Every structure is written in structure tokens, then in C-alpha cells.
PDB file of C-alpha atoms in Angstrom:
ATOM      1  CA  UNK R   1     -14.236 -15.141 -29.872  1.00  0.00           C
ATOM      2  CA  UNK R   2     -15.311 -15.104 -26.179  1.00  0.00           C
ATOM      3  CA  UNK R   3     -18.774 -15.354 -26.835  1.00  0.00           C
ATOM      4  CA  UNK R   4     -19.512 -19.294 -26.251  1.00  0.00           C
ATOM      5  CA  UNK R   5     -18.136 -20.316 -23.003  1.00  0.00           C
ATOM      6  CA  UNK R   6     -17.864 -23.843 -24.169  1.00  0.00           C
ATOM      7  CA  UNK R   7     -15.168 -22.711 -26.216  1.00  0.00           C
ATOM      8  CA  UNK R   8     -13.193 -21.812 -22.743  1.00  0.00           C
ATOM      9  CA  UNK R   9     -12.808 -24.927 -21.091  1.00  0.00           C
ATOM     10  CA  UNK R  10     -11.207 -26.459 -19.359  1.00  0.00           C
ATOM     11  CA  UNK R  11     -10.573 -23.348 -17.156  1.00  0.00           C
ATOM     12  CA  UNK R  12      -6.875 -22.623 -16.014  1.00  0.00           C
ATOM     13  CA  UNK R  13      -7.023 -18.691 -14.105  1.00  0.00           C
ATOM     14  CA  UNK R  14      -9.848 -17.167 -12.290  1.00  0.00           C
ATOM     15  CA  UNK R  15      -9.479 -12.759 -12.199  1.00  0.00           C
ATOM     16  CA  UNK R  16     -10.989 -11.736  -9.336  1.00  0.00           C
ATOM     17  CA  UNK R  17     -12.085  -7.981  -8.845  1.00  0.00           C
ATOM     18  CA  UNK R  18     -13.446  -6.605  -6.242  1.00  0.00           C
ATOM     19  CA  UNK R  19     -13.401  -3.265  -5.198  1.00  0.00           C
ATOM     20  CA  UNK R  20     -14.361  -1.769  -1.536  1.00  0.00           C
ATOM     21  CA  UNK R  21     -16.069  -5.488  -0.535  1.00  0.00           C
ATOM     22  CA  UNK R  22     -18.331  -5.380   2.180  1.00  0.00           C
ATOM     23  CA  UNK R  23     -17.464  -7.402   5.115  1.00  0.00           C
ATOM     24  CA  UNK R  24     -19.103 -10.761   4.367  1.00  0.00           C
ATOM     25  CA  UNK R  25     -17.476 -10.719   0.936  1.00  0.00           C
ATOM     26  CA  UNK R  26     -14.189 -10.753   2.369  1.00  0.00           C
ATOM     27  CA  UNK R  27     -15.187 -13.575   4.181  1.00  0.00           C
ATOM     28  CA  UNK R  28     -16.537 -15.279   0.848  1.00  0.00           C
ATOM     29  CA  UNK R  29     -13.487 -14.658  -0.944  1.00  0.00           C
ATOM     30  CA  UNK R  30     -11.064 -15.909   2.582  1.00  0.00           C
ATOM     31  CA  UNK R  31     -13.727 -19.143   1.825  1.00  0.00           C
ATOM     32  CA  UNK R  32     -13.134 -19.287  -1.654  1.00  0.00           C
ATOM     33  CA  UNK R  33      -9.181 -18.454  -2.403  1.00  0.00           C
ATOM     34  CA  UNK R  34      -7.498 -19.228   0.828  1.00  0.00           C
ATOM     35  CA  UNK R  35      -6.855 -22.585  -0.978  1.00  0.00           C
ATOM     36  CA  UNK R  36      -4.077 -20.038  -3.289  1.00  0.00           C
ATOM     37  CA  UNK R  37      -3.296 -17.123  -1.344  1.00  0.00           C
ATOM     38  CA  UNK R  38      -2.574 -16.667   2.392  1.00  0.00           C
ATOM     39  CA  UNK R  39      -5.904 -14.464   2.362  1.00  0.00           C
ATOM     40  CA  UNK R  40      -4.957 -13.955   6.643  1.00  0.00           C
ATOM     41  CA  UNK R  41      -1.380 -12.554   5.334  1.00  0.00           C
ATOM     42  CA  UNK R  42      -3.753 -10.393   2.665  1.00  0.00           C
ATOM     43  CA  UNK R  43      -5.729  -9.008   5.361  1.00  0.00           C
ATOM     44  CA  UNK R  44      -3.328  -8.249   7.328  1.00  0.00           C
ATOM     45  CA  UNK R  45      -1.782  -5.904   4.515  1.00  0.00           C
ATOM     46  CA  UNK R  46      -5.148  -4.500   3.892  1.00  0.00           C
ATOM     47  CA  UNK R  47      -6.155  -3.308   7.351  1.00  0.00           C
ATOM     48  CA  UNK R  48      -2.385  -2.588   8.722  1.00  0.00           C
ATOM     49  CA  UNK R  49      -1.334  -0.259   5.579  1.00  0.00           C
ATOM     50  CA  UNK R  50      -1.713   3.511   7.046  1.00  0.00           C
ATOM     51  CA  UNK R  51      -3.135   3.944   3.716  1.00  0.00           C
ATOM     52  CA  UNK R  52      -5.839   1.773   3.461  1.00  0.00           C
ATOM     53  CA  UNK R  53      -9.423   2.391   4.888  1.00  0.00           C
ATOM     54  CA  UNK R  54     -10.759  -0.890   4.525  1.00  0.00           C
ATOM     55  CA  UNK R  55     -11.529  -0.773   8.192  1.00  0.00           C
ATOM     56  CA  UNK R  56     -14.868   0.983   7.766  1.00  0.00           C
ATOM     57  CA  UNK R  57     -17.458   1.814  10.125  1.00  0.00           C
ATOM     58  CA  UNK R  58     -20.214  -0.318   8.897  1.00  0.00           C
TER      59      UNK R  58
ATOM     60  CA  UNK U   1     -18.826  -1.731 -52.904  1.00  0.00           C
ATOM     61  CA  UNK U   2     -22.211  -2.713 -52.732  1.00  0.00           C
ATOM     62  CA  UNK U   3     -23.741  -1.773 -49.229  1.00  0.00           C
ATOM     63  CA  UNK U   4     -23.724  -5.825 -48.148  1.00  0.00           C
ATOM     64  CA  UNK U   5     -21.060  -7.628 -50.065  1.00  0.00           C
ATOM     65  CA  UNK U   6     -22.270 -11.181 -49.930  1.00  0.00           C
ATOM     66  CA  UNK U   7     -19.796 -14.349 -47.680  1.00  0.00           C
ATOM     67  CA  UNK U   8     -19.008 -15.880 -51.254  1.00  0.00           C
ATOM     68  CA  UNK U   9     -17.658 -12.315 -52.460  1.00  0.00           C
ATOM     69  CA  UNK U  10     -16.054 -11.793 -49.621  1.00  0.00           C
ATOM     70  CA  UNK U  11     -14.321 -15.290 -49.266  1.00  0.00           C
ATOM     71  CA  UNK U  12     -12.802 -14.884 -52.771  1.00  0.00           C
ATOM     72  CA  UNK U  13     -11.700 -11.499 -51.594  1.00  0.00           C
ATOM     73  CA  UNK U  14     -10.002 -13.388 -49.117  1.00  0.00           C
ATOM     74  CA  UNK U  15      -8.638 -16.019 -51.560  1.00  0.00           C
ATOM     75  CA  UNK U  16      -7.041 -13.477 -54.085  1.00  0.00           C
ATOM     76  CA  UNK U  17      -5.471 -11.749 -51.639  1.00  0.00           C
ATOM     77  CA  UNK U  18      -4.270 -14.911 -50.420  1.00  0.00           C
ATOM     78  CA  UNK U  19      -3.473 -16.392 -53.611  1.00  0.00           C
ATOM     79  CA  UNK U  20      -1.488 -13.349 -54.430  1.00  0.00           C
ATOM     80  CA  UNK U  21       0.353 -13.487 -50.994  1.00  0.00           C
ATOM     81  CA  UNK U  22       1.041 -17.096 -51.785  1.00  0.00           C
ATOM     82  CA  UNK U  23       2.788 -16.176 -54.515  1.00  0.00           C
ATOM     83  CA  UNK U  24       4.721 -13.390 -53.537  1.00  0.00           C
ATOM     84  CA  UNK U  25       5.529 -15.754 -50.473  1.00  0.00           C
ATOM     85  CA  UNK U  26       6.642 -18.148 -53.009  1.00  0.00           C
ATOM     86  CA  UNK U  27       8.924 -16.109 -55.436  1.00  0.00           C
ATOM     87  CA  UNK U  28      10.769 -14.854 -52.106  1.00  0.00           C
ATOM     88  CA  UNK U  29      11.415 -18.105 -51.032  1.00  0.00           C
ATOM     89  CA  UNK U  30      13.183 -18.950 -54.640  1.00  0.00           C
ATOM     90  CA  UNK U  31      14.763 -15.845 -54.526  1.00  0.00           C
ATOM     91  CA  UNK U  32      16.292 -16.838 -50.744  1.00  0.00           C
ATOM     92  CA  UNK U  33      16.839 -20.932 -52.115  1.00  0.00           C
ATOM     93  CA  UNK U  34      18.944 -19.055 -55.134  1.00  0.00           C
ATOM     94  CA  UNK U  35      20.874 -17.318 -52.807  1.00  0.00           C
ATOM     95  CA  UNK U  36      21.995 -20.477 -50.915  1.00  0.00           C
ATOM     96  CA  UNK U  37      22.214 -22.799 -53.619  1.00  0.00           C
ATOM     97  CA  UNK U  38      25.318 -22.681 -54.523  1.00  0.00           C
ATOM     98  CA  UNK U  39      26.696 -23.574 -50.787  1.00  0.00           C
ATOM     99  CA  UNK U  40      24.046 -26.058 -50.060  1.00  0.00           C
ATOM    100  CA  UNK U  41      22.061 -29.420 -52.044  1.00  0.00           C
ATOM    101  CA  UNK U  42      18.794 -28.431 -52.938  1.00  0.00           C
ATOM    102  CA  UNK U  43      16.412 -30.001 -50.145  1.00  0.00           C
ATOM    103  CA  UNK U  44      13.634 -32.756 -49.789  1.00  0.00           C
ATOM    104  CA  UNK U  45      10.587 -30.642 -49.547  1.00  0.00           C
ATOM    105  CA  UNK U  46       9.951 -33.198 -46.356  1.00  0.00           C
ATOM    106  CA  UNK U  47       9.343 -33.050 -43.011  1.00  0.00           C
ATOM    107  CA  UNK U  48      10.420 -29.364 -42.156  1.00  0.00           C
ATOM    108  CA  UNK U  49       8.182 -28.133 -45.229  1.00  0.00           C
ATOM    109  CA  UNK U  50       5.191 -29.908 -43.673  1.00  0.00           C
ATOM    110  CA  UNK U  51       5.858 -28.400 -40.754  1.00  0.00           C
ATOM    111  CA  UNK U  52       6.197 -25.191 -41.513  1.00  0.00           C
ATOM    112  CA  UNK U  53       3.026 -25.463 -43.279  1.00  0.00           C
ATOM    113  CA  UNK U  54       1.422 -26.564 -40.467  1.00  0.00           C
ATOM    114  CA  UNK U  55       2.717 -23.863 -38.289  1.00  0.00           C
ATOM    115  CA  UNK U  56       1.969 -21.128 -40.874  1.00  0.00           C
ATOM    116  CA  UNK U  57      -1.830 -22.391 -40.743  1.00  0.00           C
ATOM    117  CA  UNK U  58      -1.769 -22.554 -37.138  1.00  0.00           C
ATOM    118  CA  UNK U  59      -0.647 -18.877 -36.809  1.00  0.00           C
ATOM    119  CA  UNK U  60      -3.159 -17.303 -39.041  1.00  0.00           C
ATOM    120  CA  UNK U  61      -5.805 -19.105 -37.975  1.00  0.00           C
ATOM    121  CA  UNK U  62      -8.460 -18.482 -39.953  1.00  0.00           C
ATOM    122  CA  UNK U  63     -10.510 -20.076 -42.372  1.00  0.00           C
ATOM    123  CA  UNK U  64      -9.921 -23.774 -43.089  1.00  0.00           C
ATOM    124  CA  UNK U  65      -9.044 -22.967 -47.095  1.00  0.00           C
ATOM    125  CA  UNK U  66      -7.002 -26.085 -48.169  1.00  0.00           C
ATOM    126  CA  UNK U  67      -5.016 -24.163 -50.447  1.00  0.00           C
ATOM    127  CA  UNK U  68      -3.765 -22.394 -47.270  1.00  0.00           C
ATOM    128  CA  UNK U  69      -1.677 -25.125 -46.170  1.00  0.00           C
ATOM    129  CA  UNK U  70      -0.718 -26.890 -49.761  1.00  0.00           C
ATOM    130  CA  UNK U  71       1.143 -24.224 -51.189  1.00  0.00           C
ATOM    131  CA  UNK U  72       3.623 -23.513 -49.305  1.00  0.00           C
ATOM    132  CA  UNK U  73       4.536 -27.297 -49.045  1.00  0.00           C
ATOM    133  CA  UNK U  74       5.178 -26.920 -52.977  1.00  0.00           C
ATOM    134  CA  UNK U  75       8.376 -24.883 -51.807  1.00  0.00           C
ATOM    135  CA  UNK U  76      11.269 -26.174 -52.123  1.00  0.00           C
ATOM    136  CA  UNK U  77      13.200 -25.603 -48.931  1.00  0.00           C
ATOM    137  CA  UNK U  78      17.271 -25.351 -48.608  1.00  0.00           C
ATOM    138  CA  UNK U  79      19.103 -27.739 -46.477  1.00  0.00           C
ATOM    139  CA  UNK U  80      22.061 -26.081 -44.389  1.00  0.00           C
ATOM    140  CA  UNK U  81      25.624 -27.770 -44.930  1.00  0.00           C
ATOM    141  CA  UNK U  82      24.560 -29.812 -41.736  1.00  0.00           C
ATOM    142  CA  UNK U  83      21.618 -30.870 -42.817  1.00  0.00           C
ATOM    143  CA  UNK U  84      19.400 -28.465 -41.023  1.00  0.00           C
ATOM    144  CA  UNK U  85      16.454 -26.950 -43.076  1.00  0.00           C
ATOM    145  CA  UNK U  86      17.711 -23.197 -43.905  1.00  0.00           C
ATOM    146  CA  UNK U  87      14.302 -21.670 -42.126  1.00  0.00           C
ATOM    147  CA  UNK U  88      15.587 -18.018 -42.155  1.00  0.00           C
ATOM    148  CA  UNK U  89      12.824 -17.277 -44.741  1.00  0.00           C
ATOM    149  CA  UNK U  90      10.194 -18.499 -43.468  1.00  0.00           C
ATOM    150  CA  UNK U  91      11.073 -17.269 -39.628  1.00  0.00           C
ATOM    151  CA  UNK U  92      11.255 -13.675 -41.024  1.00  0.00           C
ATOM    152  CA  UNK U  93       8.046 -14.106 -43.245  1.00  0.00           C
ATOM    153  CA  UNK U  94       5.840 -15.535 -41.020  1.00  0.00           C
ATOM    154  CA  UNK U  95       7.079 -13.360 -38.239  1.00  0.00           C
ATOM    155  CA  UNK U  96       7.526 -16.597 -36.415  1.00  0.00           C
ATOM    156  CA  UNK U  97      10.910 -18.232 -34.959  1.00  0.00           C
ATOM    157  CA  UNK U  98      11.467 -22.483 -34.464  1.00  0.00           C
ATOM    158  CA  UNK U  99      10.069 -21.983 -31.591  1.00  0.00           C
ATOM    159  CA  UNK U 100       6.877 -20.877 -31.935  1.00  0.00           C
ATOM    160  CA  UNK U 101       5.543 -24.527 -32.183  1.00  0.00           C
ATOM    161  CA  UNK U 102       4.983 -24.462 -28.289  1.00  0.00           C
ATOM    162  CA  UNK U 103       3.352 -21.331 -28.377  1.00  0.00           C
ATOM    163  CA  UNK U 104       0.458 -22.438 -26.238  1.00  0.00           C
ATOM    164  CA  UNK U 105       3.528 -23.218 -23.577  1.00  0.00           C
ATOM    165  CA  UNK U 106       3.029 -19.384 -23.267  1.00  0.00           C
ATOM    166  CA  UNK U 107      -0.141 -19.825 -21.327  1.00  0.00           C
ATOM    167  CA  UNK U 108      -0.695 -21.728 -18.110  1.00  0.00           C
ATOM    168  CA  UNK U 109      -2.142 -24.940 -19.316  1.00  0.00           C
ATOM    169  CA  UNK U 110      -3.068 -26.413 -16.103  1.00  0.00           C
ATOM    170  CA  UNK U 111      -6.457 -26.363 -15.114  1.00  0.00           C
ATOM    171  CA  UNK U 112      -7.689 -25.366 -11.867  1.00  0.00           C
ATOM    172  CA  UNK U 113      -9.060 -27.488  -8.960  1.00  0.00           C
ATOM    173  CA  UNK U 114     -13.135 -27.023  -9.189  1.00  0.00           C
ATOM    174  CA  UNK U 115     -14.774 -26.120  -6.441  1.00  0.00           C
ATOM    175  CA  UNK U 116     -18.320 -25.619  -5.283  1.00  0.00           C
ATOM    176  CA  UNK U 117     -19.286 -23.573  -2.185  1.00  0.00           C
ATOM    177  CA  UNK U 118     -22.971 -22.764  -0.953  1.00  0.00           C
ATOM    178  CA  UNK U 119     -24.247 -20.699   1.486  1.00  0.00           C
ATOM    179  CA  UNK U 120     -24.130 -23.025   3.865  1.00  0.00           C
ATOM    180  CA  UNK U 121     -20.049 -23.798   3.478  1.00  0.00           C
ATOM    181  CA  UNK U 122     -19.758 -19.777   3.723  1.00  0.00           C
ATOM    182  CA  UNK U 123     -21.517 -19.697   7.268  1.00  0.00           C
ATOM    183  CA  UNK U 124     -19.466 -22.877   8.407  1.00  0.00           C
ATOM    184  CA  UNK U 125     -16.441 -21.375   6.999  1.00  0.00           C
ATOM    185  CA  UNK U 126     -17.158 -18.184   8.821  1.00  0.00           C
ATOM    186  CA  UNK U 127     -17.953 -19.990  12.161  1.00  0.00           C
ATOM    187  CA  UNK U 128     -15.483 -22.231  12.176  1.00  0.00           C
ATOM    188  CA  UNK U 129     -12.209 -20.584  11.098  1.00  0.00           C
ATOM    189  CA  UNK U 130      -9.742 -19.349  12.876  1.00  0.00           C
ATOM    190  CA  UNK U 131      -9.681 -15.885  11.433  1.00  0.00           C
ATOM    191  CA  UNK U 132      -6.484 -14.399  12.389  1.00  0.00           C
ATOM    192  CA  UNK U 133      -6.040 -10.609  14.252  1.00  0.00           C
ATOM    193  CA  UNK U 134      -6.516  -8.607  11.091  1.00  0.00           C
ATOM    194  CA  UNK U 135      -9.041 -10.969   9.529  1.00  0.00           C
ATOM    195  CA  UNK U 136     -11.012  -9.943  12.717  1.00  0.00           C
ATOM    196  CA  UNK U 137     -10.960  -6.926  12.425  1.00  0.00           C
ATOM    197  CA  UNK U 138     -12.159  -6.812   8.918  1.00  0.00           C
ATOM    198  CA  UNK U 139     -15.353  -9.582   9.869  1.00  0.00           C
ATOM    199  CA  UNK U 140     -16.057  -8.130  13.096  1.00  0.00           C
ATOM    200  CA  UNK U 141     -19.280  -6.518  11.530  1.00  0.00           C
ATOM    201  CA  UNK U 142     -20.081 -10.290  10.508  1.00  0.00           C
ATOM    202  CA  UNK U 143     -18.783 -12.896  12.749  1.00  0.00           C
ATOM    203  CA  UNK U 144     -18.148 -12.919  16.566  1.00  0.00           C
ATOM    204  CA  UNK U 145     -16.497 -16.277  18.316  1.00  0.00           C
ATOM    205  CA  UNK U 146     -17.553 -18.138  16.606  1.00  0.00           C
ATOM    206  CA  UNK U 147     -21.372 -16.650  15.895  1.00  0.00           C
ATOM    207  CA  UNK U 148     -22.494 -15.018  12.998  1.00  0.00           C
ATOM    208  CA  UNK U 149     -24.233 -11.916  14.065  1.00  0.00           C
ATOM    209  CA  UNK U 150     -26.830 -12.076  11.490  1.00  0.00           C
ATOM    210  CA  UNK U 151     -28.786 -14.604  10.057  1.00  0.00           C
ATOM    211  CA  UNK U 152     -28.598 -13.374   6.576  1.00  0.00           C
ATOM    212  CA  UNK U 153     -25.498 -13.325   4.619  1.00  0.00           C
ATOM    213  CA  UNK U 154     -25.783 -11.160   1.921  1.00  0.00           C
ATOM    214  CA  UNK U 155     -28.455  -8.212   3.157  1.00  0.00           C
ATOM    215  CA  UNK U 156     -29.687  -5.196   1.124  1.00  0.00           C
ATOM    216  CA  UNK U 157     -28.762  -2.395   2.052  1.00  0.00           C
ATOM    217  CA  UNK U 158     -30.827   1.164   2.533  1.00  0.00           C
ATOM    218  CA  UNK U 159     -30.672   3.542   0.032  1.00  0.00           C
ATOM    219  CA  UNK U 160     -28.005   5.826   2.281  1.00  0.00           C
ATOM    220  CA  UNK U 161     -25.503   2.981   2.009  1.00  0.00           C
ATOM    221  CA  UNK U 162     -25.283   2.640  -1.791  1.00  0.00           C
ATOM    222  CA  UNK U 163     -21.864   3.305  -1.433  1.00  0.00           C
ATOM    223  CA  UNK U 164     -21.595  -0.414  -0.532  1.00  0.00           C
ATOM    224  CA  UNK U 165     -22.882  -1.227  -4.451  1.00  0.00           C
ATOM    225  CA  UNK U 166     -18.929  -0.937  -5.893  1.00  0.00           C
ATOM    226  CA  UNK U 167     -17.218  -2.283  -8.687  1.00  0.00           C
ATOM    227  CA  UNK U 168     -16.184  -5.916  -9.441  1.00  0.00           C
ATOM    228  CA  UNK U 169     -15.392  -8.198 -12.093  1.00  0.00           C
ATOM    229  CA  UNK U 170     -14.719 -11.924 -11.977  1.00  0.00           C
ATOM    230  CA  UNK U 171     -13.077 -13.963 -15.443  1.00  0.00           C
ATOM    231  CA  UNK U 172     -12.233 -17.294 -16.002  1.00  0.00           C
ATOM    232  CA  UNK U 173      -9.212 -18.219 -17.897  1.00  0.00           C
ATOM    233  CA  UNK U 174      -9.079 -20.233 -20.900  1.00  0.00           C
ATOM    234  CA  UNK U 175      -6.122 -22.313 -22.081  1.00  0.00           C
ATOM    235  CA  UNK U 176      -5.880 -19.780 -24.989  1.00  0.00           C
ATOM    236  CA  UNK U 177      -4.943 -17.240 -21.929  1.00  0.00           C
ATOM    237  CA  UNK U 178      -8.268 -15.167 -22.667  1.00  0.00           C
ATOM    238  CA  UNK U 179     -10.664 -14.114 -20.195  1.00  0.00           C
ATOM    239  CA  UNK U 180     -14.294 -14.881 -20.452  1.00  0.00           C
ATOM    240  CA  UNK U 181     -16.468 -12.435 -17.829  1.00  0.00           C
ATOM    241  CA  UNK U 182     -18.595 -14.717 -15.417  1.00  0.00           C
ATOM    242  CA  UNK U 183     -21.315 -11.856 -15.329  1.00  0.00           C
ATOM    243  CA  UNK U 184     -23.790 -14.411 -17.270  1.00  0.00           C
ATOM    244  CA  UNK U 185     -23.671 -16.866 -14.393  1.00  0.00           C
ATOM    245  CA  UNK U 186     -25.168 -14.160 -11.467  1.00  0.00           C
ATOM    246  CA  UNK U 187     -28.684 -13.635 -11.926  1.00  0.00           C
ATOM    247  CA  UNK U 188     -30.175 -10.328 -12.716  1.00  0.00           C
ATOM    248  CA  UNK U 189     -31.196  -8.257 -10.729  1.00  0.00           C
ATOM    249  CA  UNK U 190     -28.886  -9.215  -7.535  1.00  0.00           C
ATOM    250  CA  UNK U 191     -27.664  -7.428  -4.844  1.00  0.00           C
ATOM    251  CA  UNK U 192     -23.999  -6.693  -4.806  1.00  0.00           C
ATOM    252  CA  UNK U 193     -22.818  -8.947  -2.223  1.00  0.00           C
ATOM    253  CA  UNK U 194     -25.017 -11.805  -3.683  1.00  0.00           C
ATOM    254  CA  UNK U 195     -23.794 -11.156  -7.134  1.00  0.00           C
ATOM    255  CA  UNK U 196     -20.037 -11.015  -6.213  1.00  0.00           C
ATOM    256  CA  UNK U 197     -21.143 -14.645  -4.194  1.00  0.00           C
ATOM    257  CA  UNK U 198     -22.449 -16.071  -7.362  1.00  0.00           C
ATOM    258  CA  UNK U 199     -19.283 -15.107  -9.297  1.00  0.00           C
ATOM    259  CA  UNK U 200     -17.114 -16.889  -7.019  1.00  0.00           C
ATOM    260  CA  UNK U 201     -19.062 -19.594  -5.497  1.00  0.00           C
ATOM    261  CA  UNK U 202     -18.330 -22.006  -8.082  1.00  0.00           C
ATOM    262  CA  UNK U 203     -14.982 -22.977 -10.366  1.00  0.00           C
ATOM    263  CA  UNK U 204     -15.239 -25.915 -12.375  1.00  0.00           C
ATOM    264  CA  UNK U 205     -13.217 -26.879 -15.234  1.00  0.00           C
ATOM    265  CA  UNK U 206     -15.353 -27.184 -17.696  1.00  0.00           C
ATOM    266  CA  UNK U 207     -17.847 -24.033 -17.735  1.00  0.00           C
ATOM    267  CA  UNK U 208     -21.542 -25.548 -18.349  1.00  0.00           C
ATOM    268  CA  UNK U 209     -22.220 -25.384 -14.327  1.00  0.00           C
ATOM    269  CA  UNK U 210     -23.554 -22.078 -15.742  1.00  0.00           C
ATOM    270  CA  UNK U 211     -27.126 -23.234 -16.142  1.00  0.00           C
ATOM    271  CA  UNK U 212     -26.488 -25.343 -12.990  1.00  0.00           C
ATOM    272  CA  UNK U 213     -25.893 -22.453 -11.051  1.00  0.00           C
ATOM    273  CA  UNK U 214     -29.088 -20.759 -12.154  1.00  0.00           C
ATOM    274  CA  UNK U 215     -31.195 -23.257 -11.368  1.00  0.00           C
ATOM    275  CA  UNK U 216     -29.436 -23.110  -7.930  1.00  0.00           C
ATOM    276  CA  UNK U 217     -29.515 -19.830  -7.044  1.00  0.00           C
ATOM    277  CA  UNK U 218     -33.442 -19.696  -8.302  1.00  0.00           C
ATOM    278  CA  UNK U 219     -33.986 -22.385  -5.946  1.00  0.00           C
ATOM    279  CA  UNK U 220     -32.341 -20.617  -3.002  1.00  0.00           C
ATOM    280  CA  UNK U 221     -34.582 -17.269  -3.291  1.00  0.00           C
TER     281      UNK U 221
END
């Protein structure tokens, strides 16, 4: 059913996955979906959550 | 069975099984008309028959057999005392309620805004924006006041950093609500960062920027 993507259009979601970016990909996805989401606000949750270890020694 | 039943044996498979249906279908629905007949006029086979029919067709939809659609348009259907069509039967036999006609409502219908980004946008987007405390702290490795600390966006890295090759997965959304895997747009063969980049870097409505893409990210290398 998925096979031909001229069957999809026009397009109405985008599911985004990304797991462990690297840096420059959070910057590519700030670029490319800051349009839909307050990706600063998304950050923010990422790198303040005691949890997380986004921040990573690169 | 023979070990590769042929399409034509198969397709009257199909038919008998739906002929048969059809006709069980079609002795319940004189069974239910029976049962209100004696409260209610027997009913124009009109508009709510057609639509029923085209609703049951809709719902299955499979192959574009005629007969699918014409039979159950031979039913007569029972009018409620005000005037409504009776459509108990067919709700409960079709699985389907009244309003399952705006079953695509069930999906988001509106298409995204397309967009287009190259490497270039990236680095300006990068340089130029206002990154916030946290989103700082996350590019610092990238990105300092302004000036991107290396000329290359999307590095390789040495073989004691393959922890950085990790998992992602980027789908565009039909109208249908399925997801269709973008992995055919990023080129073979590409680093992690790059491939994730190719995923993303373009939305468009209508999906045939796939070749487009290709040809642009060949040209970039």
C-alpha cells in the first residue's frame, strides 16, 4: 500500500525520530521545525531534566 | 490447491464468496424489512440505498467488481414512521454507523507548508539565530557568537565515536493517515548526520522532490 509515494500526496504530518542527535542535528532540526514547535522551549527540557544526558562531552 | 492458483481463479474465489455474502446480506435485510413492515410503508429504494451502497464499497475497498455496489441497491430499504431510512441493518452489518461517511475527517487533511532548506540556510540559520541559554548549551560544540567553529557541517566521525551513528526515522503523512518512511530520499551510503539532514531538509506536498533531492545531494558531494 505504501510502496509508491505518489500515492501519498499531498503530505499532511511529518514523524520525526531521532535518537541521541549529534549537536549540528539539533541545530538542523531547531532550522527545520521551529516553524511548529518552540524547539528553544524543547531544549530547554532536554538539557535542564536531571535525567537527561543530552549535554555530552563531544 | 494447486501450488499457484491463477488471478482468474482466484478472482472468482473472491466473487462466490462475495456472491454468497451478497445474499446472505440480502435475506437479512428482508428478514429485518419483515420485521418493520407492519409499523412502517415499504420504502423507495432511493437515495439512502445508493448511499449506502456507496459507503459499503467505500469501506471494503477492494476490487472495482460492479456487482459489488449493484446488489445491495436491489434492497429494498424500510422507511421509519418519520420518514427516515430504518439503517439499523445495514449499520450493524457493515460494522459502520451514519457517520462513517466523513471517515477521512478522522485524519488531518491539511497539508503541510513545503519547505526547502540547504546547507547553506543551516549555516545562516546557525549564525544568525538567537539560540536561547539551553539551545547554547546543546550547539556549543557547533556554533560560537555567532561563528561556526567548523567549516563542515556534517563530519565523519572516527571509528571510537560510533556511538554518534544512532537510530532515526523520518515519515511523511498521507491524507489516508499512513506513514510512508523517507529512507529512499537519503542517499546510500551517508553518514548519520548527513542522512538525518537529507530526511528533513525538504517537505513538499506532493512527494516527487524525491529524485530532485538526489540529484541535489549528488551535486553537493
Amino acid at each position: 500500500m505504501n510502496s509508491d509515494p505518489s500515492s501519498q500526496q499531498p503530505i499532511v504530518g511529518r514523524i520525526t525520530i531521532v535518537r541521541e542527535p549529534s549537536p549540528i542535528i539539533f541545530g538542523a532540526l531547531h532550522l527545520t521545525m521551529n516553524e511548529h514547535f518552540d524547539m528553544d522551549e524543547l531544549f530547554e527540557c532536554l538539557v535542564k531534566e536531571d535525567t537527561s544526558h543530552v549535554r555530552c562531552q563531544y | 490447491m494447486a501450488a499457484r492458483p491463477n488471478v482468474e481463479e482466484l478472482l472468482k474465489k473472491l466473487a462466490d464468496i462475495q456472491q454468497a455474502y451478497s445474499q446472505t446480506l440480502l435475506e437479512v435485510h428482508e428478514a429485518l424489512a419483515q420485521l418493520s413492515v407492519s409499523s412502517s410503508a415499504s420504502g423507495l429504494p432511493g437515495a439512502s440505498s445508493t448511499k449506502s451502497a456507496k459507503r459499503r464499497r467505500r469501506s471494503t475497498r477492494d476490487t472495482e467488481e460492479k456487482p459489488s455496489a449493484d446488489w445491495i441497491t436491489k434492497v429494498e430499504r424500510p422507511k421509519g414512521a418519520d420518514g427516515k431510512s430504518v439503517t439499523l441493518g445495514s449499520s450493524v452489518i457493515t460494522g459502520e454507523s451514519e457517520d462513517s461517511d466523513i471517515e477521512e475527517e478522522f485524519y488531518v487533511q491539511k497539508p503541510l507548508p513545503s519547505y526547502t532548506f540547504d546547507h547553506e540556510n543551516l549555516r545562516q540559520h546557525l549564525k544568525t539565530y538567537e539560540f536561547k541559554k539551553y539551545g547554547k548549551i546543546l550547539l556549543e560544540t557547533v556554533v560560537e557568537n555567532g561563528r561556526l567553529l567548523d567549516p563542515t557541517l556534517f563530519k565523519e566521525y572516527p571509528a571510537d565515536e560510533l556511538w554518534h551513528n544512532s537510530h532515526y526515522s523520518v515519515f511523511d503523512v498521507g491524507r489516508d493517515g499512513a506513514p510512508l518512511s523517507r529512507s529512499q530520499v537519503v542517499e546510500k551510503g551517508s553518514k548519520i548526520d548527513s542522512a538525518i539532514w537529507q530526511a528533513i531538509q525538504v517537505r513538499r506536498d506532493a512527494p516527487t522532490d524525491i529524485h530532485w533531492e538526489r540529484t541535489n545531494s549528488i551535486n553537493r558531494m
